[in-house]
XYZ file of C-alpha atoms in Angstrom:
403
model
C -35.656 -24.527 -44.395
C -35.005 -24.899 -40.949
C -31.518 -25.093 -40.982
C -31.688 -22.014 -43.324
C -33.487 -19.971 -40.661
C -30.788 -20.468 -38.055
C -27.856 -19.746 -40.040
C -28.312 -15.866 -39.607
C -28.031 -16.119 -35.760
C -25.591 -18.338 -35.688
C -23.623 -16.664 -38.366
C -24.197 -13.350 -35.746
C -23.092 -15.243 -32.602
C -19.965 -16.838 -34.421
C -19.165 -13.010 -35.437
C -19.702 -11.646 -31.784
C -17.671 -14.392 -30.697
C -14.287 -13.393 -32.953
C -14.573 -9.804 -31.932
C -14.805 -10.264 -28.429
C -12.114 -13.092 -28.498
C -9.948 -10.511 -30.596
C -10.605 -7.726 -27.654
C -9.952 -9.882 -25.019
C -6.559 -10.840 -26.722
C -5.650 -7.327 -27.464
C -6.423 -6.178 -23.951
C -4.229 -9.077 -22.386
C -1.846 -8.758 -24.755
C 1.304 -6.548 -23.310
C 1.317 -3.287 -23.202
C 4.143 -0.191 -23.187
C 4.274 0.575 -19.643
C 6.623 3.041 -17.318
C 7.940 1.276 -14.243
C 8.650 3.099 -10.932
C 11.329 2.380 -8.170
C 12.563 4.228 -5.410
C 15.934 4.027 -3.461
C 15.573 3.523 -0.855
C 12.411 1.508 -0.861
C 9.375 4.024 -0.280
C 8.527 1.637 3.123
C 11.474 3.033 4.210
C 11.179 6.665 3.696
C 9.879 9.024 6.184
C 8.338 12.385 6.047
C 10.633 15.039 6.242
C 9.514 16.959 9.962
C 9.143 13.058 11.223
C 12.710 12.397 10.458
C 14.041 16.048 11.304
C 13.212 15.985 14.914
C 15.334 14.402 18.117
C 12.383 12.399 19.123
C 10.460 11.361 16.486
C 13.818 10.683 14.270
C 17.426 10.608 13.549
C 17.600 14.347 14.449
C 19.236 15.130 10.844
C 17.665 15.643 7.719
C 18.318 12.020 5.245
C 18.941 12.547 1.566
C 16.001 13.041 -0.598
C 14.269 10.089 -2.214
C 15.473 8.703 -5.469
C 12.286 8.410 -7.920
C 13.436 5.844 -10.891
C 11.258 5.844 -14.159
C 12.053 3.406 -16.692
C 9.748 3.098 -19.737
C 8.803 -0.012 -21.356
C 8.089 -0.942 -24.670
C 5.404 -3.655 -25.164
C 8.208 -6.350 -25.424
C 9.261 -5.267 -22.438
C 12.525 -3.720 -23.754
C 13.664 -0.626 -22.530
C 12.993 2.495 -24.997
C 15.457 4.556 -26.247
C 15.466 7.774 -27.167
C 12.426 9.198 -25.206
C 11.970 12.214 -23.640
C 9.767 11.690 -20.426
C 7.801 14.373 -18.397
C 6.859 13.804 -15.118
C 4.517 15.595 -13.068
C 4.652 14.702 -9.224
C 1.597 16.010 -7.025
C 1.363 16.078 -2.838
C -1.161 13.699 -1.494
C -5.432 15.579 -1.174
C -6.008 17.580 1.420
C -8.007 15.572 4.003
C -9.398 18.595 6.253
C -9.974 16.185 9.323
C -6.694 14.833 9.448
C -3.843 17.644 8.232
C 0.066 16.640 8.007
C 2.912 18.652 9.428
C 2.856 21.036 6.144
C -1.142 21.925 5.194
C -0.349 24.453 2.578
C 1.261 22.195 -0.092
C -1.144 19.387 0.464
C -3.194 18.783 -2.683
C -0.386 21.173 -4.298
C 1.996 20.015 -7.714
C 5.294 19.280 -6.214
C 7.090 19.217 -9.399
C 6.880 19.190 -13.012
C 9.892 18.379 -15.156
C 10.538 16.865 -18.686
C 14.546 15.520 -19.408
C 15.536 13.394 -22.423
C 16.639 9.632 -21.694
C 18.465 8.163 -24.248
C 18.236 4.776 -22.669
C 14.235 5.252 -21.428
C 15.056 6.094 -17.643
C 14.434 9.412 -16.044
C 15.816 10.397 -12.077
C 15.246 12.303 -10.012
C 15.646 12.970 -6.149
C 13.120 14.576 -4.198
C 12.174 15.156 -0.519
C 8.426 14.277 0.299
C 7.342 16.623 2.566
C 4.539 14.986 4.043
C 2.447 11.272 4.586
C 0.354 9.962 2.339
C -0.561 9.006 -1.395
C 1.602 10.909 -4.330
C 0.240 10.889 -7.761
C 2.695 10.722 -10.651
C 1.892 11.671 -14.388
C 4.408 10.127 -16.734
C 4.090 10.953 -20.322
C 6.917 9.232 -22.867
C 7.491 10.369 -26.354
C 10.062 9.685 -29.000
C 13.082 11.990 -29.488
C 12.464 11.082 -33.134
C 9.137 11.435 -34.543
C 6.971 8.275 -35.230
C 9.863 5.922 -33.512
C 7.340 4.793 -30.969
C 3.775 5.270 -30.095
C 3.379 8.045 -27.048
C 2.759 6.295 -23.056
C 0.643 8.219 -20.711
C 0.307 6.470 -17.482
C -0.628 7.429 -13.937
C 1.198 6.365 -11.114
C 1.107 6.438 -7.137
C 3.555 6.397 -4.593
C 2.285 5.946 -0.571
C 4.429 7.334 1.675
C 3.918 5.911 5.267
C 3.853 8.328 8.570
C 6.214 7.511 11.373
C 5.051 5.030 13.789
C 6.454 7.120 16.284
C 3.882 9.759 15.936
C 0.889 7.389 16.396
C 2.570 5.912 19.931
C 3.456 9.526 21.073
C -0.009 10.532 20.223
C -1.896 7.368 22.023
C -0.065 8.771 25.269
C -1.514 12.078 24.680
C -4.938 10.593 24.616
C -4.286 8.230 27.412
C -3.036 11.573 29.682
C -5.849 13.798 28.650
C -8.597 11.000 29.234
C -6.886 11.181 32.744
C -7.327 14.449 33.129
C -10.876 14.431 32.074
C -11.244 11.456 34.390
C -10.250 12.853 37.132
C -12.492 15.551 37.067
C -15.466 13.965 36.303
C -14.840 11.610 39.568
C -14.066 14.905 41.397
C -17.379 16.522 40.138
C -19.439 13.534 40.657
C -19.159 12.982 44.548
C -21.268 13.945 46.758
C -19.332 17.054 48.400
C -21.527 19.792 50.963
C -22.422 22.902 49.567
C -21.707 25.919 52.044
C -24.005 28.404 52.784
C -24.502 30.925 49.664
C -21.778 28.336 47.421
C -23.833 27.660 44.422
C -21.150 24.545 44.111
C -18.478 22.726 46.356
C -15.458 24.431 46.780
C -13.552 21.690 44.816
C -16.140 21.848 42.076
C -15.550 25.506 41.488
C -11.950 24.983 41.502
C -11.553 22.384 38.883
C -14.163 24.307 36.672
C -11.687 27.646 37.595
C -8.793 25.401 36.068
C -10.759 23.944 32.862
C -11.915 27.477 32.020
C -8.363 28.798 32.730
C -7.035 25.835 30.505
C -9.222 26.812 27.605
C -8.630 30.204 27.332
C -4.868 29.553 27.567
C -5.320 27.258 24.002
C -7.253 29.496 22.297
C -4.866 32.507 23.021
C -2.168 30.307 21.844
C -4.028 29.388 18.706
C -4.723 32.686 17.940
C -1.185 34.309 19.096
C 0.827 31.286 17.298
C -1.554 31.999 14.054
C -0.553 35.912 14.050
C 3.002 35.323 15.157
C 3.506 33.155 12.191
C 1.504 35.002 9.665
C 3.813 38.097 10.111
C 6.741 36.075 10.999
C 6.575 33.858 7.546
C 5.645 37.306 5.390
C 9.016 38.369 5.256
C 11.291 36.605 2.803
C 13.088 34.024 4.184
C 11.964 33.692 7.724
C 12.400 37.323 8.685
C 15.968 36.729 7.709
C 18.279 38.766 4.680
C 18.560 36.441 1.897
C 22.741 35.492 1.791
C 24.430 35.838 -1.584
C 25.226 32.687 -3.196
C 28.260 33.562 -3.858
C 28.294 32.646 -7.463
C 26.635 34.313 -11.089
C 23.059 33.252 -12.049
C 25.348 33.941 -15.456
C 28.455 32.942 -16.712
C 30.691 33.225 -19.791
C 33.481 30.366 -19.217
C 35.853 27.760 -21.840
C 33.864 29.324 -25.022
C 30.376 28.430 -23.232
C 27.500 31.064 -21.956
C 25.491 29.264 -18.790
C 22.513 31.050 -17.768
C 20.009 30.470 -15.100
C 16.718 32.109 -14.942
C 13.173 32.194 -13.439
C 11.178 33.461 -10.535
C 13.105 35.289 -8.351
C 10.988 34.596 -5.040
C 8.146 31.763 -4.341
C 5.893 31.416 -1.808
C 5.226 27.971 -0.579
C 2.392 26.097 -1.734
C 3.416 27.814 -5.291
C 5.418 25.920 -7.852
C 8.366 28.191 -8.998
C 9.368 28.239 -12.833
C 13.183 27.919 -13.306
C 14.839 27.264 -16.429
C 18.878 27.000 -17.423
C 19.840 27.139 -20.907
C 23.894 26.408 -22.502
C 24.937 28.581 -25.694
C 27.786 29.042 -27.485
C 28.569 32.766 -27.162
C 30.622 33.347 -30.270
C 27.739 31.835 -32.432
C 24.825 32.402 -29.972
C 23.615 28.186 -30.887
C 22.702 25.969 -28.270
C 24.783 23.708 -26.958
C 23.481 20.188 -26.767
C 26.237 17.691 -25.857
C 26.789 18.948 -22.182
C 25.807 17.084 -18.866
C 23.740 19.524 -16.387
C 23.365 18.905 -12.732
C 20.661 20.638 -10.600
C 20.894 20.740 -6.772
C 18.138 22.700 -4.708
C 19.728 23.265 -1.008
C 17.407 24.377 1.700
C 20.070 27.157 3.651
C 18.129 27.460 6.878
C 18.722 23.588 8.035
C 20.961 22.570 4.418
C 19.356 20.283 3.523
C 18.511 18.780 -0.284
C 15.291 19.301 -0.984
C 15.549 18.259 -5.308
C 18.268 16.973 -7.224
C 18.397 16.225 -10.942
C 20.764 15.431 -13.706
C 20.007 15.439 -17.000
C 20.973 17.497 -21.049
C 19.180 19.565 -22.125
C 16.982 20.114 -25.139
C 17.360 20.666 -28.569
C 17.539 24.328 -27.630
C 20.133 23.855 -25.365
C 17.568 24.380 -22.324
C 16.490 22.632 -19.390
C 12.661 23.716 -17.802
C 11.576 22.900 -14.901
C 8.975 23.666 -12.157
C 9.524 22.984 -8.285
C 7.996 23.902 -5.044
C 9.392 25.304 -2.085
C 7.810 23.147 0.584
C 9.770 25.112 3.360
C 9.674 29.319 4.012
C 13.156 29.708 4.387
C 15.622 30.617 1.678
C 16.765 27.821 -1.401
C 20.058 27.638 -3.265
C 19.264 26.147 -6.864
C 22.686 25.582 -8.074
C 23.083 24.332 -12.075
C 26.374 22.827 -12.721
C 27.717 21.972 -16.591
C 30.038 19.366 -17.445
C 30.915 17.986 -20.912
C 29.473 14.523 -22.169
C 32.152 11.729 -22.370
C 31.713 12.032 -25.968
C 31.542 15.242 -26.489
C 34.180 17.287 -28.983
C 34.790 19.812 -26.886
C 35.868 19.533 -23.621
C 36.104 21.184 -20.151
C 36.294 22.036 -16.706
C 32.883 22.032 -15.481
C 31.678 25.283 -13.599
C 28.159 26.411 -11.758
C 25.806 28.996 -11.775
C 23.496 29.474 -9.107
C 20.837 31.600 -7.096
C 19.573 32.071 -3.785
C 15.858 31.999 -3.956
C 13.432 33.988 -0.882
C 10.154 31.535 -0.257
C 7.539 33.339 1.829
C 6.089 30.919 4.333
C 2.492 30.269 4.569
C 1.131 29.680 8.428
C -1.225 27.115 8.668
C -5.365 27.939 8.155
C -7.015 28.965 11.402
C -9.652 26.294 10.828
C -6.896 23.161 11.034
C -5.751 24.768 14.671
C -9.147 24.580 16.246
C -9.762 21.267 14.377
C -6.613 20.334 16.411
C -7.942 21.989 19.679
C -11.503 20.393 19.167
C -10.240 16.735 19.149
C -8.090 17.502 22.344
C -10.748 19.103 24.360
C -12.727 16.253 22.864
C -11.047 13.970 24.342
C -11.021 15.492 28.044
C -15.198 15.851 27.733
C -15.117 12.345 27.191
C -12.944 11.433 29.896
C -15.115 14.071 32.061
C -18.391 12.086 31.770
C -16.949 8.666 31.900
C -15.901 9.854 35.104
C -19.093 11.091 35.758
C -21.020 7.922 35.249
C -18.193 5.852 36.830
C -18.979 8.066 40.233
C -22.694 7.594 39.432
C -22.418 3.783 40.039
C -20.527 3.821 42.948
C -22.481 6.008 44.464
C -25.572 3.958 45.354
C -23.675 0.917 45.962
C -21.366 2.849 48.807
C -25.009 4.592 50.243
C -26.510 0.881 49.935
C -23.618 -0.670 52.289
C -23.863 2.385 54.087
C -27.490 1.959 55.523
C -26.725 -1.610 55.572
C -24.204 -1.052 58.160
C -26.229 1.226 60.527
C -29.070 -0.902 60.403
């Protein structure tokens, strides 16, 4: 009887026991997985104003970063035959401490889906600004049921330049200096002439502070308007050039065309889409190689590059934001597949795209102007207490030397 009684729980535990050991296997067990590599490593990658500028960097713009995706299957074989969409977003916006470009932080930088025959998926794109990128990666068969569907979230941290902190520790140091000095120069001990309410060197160094101040917020506020109505126009103020070449084109027995927005505004992802027909038969046309190159005029530099065929429907989609308010080439080349039948010269379409710049929120300026005058009214009553201790210690040797 006894043993009777204690065969249920047992029987119960023994059951728990082969489910969780069956979870536990399952979980450990490998998994489909998309890996991600850059080139050149991420460690080594700078944001784009930090390497732009004579002091901070090279003083030229580098190539963009080249984002590798490879997918995974749970032998850890490379999948073929997978069409992958990626969707790249800008690092939260951290109100305390902005970047160089405010406006796309928190922003999608780019959302594209290509096939890849052999389970890998490039793409080269400049990363405007520090911090943590998020990347969703979905994988799905070109064939249906060939695999089972990967959604996985990835991150890439890019690192500010160590330039910036060192140039800004200098600031500090010269502005605690400043605030220093006058808090030694208001703390002494100075005569007050007959209907002065303060020393004469105390009203000049408050005359200078106040002069100071108003000179940074009528910057702030100048700078704010000057860019707001600079940036409104298309382009930087500036005509938009011709490109120079069709958005369309009817060449070798093949119809090219690229559409989309005509103008963005930065911040703003901008739709753009190319699609390959032939123009005889008006079907899509599959077996071609297509080649995307987005070229920022104002400075020429790359700011996304991509090649890739195109769908089923002979089209390529994509979505990309103009980080920069000056005018973007997007240029589409077509070339025929090493395989392919047909066979050609390849040719381009392209279009010169307006972005409307965005000037930075008024808040992030005086959040900028706060910490510096921060800084000095620190320095100012260090100084202060520093002339506070001497003080009694030089009137202390003072009497001591009379007496």
């Amino acid at each position: 009887m006894t043993l009777f009684k204690w065969s249920k729980p047992i029987g119960a535990i023994c059951a728990i026991a082969i489910i969780l050991y069956g979870w536990i296997g399952l979980a450990q067990s490998p998994q489909p997985s998309v890996r991600l590599t850059t080139n050149p490593p991420i460690n080594q990658v700078r944001p784009l104003e930090a390497e732009a500028t004579t002091v901070l960097g090279s003083g030229h713009y580098n190539p963009p970063v080249q984002l590798m995706l490879q997918a995974f299957d749970a032998q850890g074989q490379s999948l073929k035959d997978a069409k992958i969409h990626l969707q790249l977003f800008t690092p939260p916006k951290n109100p305390w401490f902005t970047t160089d470009f405010p406006i796309v932080e928190g922003t999608k930088l780019l959302d594209i889906e290509g096939n890849a025959p052999t389970g890998q998926l490039q793409v080269q794109q400049t990363l405007p600004i520090r911090g943590t990128y998020q990347l969703l990666v979905a994988v799905t068969p070109l064939v249906a049921n060939a695999f089972e569907p990967i959604k996985q979230t990835l991150t890439l941290t890019l690192p500010e330049n160590p330039l910036k902190f060192r140039y800004f520790g200098i600031l500090v140091v010269i502005l605690l200096a400043v605030g220093l000095l006058g808090g030694w120069v208001i703390g002494g001990r100075q005569p007050i002439q007959p209907g002065e309410i303060a020393p004469q060197q105390v009203r000049l160094l408050l005359s200078g502070l106040i002069v100071v101040a108003i000179a940074a917020l009528l910057w702030v506020n100048i700078s704010a308007e000057l860019a707001e109505s600079h940036m409104s126009m298309p382009g930087m103020g500036e005509e938009v050039p011709s490109s120079g070449k069709p958005a369309k084109l009817q060449s070798q027995g093949l119809y090219m065309q690229l559409s989309g927005d005509k103008s963005a505004t930065v911040g703003q992802p901008a739709k753009l889409q190319v699609s390959v027909s032939d123009p005889k038969t008006s079907q899509p046309v599959t077996d071609v190689v297509l080649k995307v190159t987005t070229t920022q005029l104002e400075n020429n530099w790359v700011a996304f590059a991509y090649e890739g065929t195109p769908d089923s429907n002979g089209k390529l989609a994509w979505e990309q934001e103009f980080f920069d308010g000056a005018p973007h080439s997007v240029v589409v080349e077509v070339a025929p597949q090493a395989k392919a039948k047909e066979q050609f010269q390849p040719f381009q379409v392209a279009e010169n795209i307006p972005v409307e710049g965005v000037a930075p929120p008024m808040a992030v300026r005086l959040i900028s102007l706060t910490y510096f005058t921060g800084i000095v009214v620190i320095g100012l009553l260090l100084g202060l207490w520093l002339r506070h201790r001497q003080t009694p210690r030089t009137g202390l040797t003072w009497k001591r030397s009379v007496s």
